[in-house]
Tab-separated table of C-alpha atoms in Angstrom:
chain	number	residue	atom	x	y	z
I	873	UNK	CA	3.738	7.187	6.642
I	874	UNK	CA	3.468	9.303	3.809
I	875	UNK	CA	6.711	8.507	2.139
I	876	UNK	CA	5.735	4.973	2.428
I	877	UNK	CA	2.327	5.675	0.706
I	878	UNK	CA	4.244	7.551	-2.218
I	879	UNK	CA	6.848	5.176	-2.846
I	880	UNK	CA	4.447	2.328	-3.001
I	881	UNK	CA	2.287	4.641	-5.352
I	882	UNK	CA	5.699	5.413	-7.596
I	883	UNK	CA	6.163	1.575	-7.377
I	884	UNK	CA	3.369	-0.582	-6.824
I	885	UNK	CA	5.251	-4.124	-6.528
I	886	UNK	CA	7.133	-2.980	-3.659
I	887	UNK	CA	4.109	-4.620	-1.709
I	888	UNK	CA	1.884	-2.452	0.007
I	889	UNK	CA	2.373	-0.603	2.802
I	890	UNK	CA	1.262	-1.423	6.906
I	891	UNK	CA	0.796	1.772	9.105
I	892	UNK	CA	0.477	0.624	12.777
I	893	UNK	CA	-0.229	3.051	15.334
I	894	UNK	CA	-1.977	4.749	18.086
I	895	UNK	CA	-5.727	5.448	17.147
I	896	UNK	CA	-6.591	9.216	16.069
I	897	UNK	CA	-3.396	10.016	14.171
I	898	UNK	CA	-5.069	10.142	10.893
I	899	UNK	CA	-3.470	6.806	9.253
I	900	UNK	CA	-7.248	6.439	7.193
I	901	UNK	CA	-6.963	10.048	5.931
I	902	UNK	CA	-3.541	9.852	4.935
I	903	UNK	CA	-4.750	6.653	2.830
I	904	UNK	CA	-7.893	8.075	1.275
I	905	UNK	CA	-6.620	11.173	0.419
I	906	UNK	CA	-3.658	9.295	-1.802
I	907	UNK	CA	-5.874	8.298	-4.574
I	908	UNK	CA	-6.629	12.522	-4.948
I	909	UNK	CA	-3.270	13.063	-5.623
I	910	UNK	CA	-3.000	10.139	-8.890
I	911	UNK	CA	-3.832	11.342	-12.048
I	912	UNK	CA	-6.706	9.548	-13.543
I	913	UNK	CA	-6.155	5.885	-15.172
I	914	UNK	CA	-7.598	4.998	-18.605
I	915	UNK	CA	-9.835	1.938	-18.679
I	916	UNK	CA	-12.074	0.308	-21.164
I	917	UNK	CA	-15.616	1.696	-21.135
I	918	UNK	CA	-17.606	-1.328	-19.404
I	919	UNK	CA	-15.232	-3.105	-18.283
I	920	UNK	CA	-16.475	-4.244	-14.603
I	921	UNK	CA	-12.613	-4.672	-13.633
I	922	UNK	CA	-10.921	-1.325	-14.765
I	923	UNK	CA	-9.258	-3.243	-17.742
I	924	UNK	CA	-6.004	-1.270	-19.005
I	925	UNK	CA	-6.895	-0.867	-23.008
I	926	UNK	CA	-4.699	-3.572	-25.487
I	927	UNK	CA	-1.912	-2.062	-27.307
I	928	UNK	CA	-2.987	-2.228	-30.770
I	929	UNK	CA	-6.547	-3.202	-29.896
I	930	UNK	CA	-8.995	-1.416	-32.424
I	931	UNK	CA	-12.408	-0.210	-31.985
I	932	UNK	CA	-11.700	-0.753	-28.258
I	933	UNK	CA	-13.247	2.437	-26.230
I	934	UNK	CA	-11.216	3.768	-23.467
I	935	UNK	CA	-12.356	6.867	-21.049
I	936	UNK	CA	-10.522	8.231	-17.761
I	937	UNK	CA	-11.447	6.759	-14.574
I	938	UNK	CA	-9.928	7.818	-11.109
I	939	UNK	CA	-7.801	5.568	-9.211
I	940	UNK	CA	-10.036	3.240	-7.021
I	941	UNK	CA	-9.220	3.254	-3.475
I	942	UNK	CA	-11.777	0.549	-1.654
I	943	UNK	CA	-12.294	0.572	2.098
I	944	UNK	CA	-12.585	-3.517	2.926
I	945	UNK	CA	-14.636	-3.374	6.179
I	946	UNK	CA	-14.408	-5.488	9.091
I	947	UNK	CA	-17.294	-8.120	8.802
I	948	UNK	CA	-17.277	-8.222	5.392
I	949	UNK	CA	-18.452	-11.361	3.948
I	950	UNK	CA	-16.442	-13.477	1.564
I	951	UNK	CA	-19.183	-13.308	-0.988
I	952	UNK	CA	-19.024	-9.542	-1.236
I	953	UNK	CA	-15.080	-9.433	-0.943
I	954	UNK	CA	-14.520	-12.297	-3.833
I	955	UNK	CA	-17.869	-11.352	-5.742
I	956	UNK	CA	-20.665	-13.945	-5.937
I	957	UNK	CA	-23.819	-15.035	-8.482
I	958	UNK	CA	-25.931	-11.948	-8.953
I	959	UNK	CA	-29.342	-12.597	-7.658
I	960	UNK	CA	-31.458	-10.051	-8.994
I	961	UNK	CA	-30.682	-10.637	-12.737
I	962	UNK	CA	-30.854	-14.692	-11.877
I	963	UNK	CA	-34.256	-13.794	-10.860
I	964	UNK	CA	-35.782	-11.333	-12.983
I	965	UNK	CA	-34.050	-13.175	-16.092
I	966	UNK	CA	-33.317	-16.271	-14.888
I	967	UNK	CA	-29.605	-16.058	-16.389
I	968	UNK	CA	-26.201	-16.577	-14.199
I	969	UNK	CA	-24.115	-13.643	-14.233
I	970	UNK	CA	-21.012	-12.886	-11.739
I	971	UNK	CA	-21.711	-9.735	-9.648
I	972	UNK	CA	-18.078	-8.356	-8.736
I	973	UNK	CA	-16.968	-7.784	-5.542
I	974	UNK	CA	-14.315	-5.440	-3.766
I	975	UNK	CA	-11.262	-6.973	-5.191
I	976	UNK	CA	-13.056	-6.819	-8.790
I	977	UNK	CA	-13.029	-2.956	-7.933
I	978	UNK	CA	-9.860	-2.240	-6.511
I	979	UNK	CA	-8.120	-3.708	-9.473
I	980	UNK	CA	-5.444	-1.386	-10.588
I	981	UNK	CA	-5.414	0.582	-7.476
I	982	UNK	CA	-5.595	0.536	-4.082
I	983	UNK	CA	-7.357	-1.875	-1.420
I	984	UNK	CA	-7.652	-0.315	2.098
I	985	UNK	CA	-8.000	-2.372	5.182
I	986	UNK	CA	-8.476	-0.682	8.615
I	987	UNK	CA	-7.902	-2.726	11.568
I	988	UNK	CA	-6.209	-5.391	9.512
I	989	UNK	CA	-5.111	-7.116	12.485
I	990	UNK	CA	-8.551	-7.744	13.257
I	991	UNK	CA	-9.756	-9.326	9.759
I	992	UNK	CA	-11.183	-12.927	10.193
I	993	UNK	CA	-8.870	-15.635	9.088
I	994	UNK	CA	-10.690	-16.899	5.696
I	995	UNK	CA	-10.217	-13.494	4.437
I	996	UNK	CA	-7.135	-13.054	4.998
I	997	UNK	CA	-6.325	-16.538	3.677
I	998	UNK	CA	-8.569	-15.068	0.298
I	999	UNK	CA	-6.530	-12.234	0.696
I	1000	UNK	CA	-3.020	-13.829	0.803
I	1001	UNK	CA	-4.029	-15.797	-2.408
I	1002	UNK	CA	-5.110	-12.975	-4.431
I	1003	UNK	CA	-2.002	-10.915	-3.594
I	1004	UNK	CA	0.038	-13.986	-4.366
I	1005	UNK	CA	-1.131	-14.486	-7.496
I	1006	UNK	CA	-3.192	-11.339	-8.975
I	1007	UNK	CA	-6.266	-13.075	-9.686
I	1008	UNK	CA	-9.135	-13.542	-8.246
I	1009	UNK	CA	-10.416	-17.128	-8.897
I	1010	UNK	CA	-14.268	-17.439	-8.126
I	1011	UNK	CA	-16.089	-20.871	-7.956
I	1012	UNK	CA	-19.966	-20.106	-6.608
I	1013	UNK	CA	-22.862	-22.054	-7.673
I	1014	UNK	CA	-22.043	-23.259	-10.989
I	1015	UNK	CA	-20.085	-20.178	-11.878
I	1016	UNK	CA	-16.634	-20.354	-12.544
I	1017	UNK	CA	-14.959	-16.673	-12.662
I	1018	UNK	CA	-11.756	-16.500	-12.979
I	1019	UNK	CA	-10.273	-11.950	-13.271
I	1020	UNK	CA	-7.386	-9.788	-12.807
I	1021	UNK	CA	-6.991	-8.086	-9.309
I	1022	UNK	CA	-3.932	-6.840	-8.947
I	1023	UNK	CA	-3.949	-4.051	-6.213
I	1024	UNK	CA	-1.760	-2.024	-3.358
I	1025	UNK	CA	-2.542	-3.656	-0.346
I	1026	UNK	CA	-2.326	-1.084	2.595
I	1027	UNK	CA	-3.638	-1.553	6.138
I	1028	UNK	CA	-3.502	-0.013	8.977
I	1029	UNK	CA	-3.991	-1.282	12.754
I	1030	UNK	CA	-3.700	-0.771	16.771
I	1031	UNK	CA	-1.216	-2.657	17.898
I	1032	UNK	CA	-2.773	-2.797	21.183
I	1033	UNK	CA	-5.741	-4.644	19.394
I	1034	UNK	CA	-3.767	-7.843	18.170
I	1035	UNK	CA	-0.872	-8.931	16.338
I	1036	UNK	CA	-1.295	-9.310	12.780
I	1037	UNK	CA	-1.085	-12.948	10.963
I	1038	UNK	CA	3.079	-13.458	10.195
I	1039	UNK	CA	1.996	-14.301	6.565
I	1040	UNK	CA	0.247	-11.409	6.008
I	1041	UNK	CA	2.695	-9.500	7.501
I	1042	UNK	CA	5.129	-10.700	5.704
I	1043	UNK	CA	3.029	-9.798	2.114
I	1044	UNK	CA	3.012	-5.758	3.157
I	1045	UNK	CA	6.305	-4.627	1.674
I	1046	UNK	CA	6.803	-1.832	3.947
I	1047	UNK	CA	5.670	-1.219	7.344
I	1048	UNK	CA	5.797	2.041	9.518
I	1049	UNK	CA	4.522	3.307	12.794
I	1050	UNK	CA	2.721	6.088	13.710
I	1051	UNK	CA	3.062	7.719	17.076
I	1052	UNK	CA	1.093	10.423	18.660
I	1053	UNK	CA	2.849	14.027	18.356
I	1054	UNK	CA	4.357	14.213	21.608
I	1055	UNK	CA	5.695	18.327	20.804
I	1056	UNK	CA	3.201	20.945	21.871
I	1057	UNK	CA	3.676	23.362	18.419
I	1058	UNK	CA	2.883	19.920	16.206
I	1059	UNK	CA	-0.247	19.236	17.895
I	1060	UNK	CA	-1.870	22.894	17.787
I	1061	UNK	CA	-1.411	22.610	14.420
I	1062	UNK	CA	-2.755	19.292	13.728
I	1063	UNK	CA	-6.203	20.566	16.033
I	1064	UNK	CA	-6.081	23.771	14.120
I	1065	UNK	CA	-5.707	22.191	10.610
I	1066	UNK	CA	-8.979	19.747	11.400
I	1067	UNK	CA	-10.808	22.377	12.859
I	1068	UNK	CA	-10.230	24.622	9.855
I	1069	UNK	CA	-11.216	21.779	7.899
I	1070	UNK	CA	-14.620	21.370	9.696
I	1071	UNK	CA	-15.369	24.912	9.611
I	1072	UNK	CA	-14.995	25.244	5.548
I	1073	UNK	CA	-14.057	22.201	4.231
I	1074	UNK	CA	-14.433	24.343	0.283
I	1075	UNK	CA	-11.606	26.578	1.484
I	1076	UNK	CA	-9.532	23.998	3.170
I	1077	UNK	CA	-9.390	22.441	0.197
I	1078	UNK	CA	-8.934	25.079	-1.753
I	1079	UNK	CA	-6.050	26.489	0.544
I	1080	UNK	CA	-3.771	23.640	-0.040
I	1081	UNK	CA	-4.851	22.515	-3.737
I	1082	UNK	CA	-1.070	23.739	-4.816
I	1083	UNK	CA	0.285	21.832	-2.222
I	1084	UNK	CA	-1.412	18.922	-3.009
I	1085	UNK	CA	-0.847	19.534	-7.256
I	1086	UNK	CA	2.993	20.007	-6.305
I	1087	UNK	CA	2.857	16.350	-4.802
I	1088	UNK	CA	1.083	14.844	-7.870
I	1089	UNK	CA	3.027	16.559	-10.216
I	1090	UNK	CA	6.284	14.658	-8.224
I	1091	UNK	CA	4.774	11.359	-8.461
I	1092	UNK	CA	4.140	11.606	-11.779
I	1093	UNK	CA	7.523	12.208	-12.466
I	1094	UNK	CA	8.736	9.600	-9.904
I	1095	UNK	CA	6.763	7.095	-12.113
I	1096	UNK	CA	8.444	8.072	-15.477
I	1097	UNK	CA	11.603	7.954	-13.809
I	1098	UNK	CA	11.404	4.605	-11.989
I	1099	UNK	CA	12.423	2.746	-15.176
I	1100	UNK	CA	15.683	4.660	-15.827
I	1101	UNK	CA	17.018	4.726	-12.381
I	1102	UNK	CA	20.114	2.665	-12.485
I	1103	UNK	CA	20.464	-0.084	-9.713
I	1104	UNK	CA	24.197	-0.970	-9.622
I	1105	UNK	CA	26.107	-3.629	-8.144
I	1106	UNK	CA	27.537	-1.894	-5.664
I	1107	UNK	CA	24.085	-1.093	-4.379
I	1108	UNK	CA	22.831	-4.296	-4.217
I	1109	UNK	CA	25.582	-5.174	-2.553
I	1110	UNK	CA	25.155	-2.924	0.146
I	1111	UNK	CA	21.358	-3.874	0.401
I	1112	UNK	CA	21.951	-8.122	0.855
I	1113	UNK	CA	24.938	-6.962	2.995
I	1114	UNK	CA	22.359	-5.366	5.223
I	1115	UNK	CA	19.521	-8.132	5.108
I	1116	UNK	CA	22.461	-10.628	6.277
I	1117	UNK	CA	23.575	-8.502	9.359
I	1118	UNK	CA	20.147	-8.502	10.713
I	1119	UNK	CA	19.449	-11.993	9.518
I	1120	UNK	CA	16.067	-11.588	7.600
I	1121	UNK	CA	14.426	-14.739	6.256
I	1122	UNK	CA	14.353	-15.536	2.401
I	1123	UNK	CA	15.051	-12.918	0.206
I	1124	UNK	CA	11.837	-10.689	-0.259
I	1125	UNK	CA	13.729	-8.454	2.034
I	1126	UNK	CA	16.435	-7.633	-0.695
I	1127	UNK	CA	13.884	-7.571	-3.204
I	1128	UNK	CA	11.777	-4.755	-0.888
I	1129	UNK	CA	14.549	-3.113	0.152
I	1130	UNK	CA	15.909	-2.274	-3.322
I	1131	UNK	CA	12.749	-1.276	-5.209
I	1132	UNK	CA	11.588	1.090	-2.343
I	1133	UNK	CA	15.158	2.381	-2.832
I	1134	UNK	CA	14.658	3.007	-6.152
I	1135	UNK	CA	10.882	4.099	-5.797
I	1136	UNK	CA	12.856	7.190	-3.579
I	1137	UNK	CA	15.403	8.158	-6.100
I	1138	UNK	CA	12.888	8.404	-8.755
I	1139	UNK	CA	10.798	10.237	-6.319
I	1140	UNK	CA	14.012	12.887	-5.520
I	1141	UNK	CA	14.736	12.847	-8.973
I	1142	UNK	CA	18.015	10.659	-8.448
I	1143	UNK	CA	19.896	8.690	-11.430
I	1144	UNK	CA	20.832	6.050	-9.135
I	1145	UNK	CA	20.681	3.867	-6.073
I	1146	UNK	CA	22.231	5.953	-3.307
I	1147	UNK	CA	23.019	4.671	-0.090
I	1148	UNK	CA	20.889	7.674	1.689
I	1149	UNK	CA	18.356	5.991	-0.148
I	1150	UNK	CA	18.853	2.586	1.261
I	1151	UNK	CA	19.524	3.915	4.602
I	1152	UNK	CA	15.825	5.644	4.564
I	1153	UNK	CA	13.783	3.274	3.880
I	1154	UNK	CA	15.657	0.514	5.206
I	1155	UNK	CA	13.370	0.535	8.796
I	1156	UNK	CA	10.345	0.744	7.000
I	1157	UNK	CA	11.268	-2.587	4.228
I	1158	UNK	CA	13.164	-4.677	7.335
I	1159	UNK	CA	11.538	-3.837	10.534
I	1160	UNK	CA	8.459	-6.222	10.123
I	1161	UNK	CA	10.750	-9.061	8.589
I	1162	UNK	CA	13.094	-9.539	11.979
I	1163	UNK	CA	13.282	-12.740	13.803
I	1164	UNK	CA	12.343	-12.073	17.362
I	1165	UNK	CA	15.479	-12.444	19.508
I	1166	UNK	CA	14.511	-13.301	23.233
I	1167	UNK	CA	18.150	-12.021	24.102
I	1168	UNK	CA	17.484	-8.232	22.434
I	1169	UNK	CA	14.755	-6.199	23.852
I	1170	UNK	CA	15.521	-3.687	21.499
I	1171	UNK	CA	12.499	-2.611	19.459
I	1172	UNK	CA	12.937	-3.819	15.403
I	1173	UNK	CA	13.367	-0.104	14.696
I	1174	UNK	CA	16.031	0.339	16.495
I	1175	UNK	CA	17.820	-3.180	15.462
I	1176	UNK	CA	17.578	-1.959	11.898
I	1177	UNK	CA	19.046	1.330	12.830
I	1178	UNK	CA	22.105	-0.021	14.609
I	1179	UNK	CA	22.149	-2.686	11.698
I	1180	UNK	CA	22.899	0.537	9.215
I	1181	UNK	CA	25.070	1.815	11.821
I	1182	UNK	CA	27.468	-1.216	11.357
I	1183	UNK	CA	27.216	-2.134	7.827
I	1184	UNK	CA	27.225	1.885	6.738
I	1185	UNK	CA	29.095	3.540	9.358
I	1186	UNK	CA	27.925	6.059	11.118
């Protein structure tokens, strides 16, 4: 889960990232405490979207902003998700004006969906379009709003609690599952790490600020790296080789498979594509993309696993 959440952080086009898994195993956490570890973005002062500033652009006043992370709740209406015609200044001035909604502010960062398998159908449709195309298109009472909202989709769900829609599934570039600890010495840990945490949350914090600085200070340099890491033939090769064996549909699988590849060797600090590269993150960029075969009760994890056993050797 949290190499997922980095890469797609490194990368953002790899697509989001799904974490399914059993409830209590701190897949909300791992999200919200993400956006702690990006350095700040600069955006143009008033700017109700987070605008990037214009290269060249003069007179244009930029400040730092931290990376939005936005929780989209479950009943959320479409109004508040799309935006909708402010009421208060139509009434007190008696002028139409666009009040933003949650994709307005997650723009440039990172839009959060717990429970995504439970998310009512016209959002997700909203939701499908907007990650499709990067902008939100608004039509509401005469208004006609049309802004940027380009984001990293990442949601996170029960399995027990419903399958999730195959074409939003299929618009999360990487998927991974979460599992209760099932060691003894990994759970004592986890209960004594909370429980510190509740006790002083000041000197938790404080107590693993290096750790978490050492992480930021990697993705940093993963981002700065990403454009120089070399993606060769061979590589690609390797990676359609792979999406052929196991038979994935179209080709968003390739494209997945090879930027999350290249999100970890900028992350490691790699020149290249390796195939350890494509062989970790192959599970998480294929599993959710498998046909179902009625014949192979194999779970998709393991399918992609015996997939790189073939095409990689052991």
């Amino acid at each position: 889960m949290k190499r997922a959440l980095l890469l797609a952080a490194i990368d953002p086009t790899i697509g989001g990232v799904l974490i399914f898994g059993d409830r209590g195993t701190g897949k909300s956490t791992a999200v919200r405490a993400l956006a702690a570890l990006l350095p700040p973005m600069r955006a143009v002062v008033g700017d109700p979207y987070n605008g990037a500033p214009q290269a060249g652009a003069r007179g244009q006043k930029t400040h730092l902003v931290p990376v939005p992370v936005v929780d989209l709740p479950l009943g959320a209406t479409e109004d508040r998700v799309v935006g909708a015609l402010d009421l208060e200044k139509a009434l007190a001035s008696g002028e139409k004006a666009f009040q933003p909604g949650l994709l307005a502010r997650a723009h440039r960062g990172f839009l959060y969906i717990d429970e995504a398998n439970l998310l009512e159908d016209h959002l997700v449709d909203v939701l499908l379009d907007v990650a499709a195309s990067g902008e939100n298109v608004v039509e509401r009472e005469g208004l006609s709003i049309r802004h940027p909202a380009r984001f990293v989709l990442v949601g996170s769900g029960n399995p027990e609690e419903g399958e999730l829609r195959p074409q939003l599934l299929d618009r999360f570039g990487l998927s991974v599952e979460v599992a209760t600890p099932a060691d003894l010495p990994t759970r004592i840990a986890v209960v004594k790490r909370r429980d510190a945490y509740d006790r002083d949350p000041r000197g938790f914090c404080a107590q693993w600020q290096a750790a978490d600085q050492a992480i930021g200070r990697r993705l940093i340099a993963g981002r700065k790296r990403l454009a120089q890491i070399e993606t060769s033939d061979a590589a690609l090769t390797r990676v359609a080789e792979l999406c052929l064996h196991l038979g994935t549909d179209g080709l968003r699988g390739e494209l997945t498979l090879m930027r999350a590849a290249r999100a970890l060797a900028a992350l490691e600090g790699a020149q290249e594509i390796l195939d350890s590269h494509i062989r970790t993150v192959a599970p998480m960029a294929l599993r959710h993309r498998l046909r179902r075969n009625p014949l192979d009760e194999a779970g998709s994890t393991v399918r992609v696993e015996r997939a790189l056993a073939e095409v990689f050797g052991p």
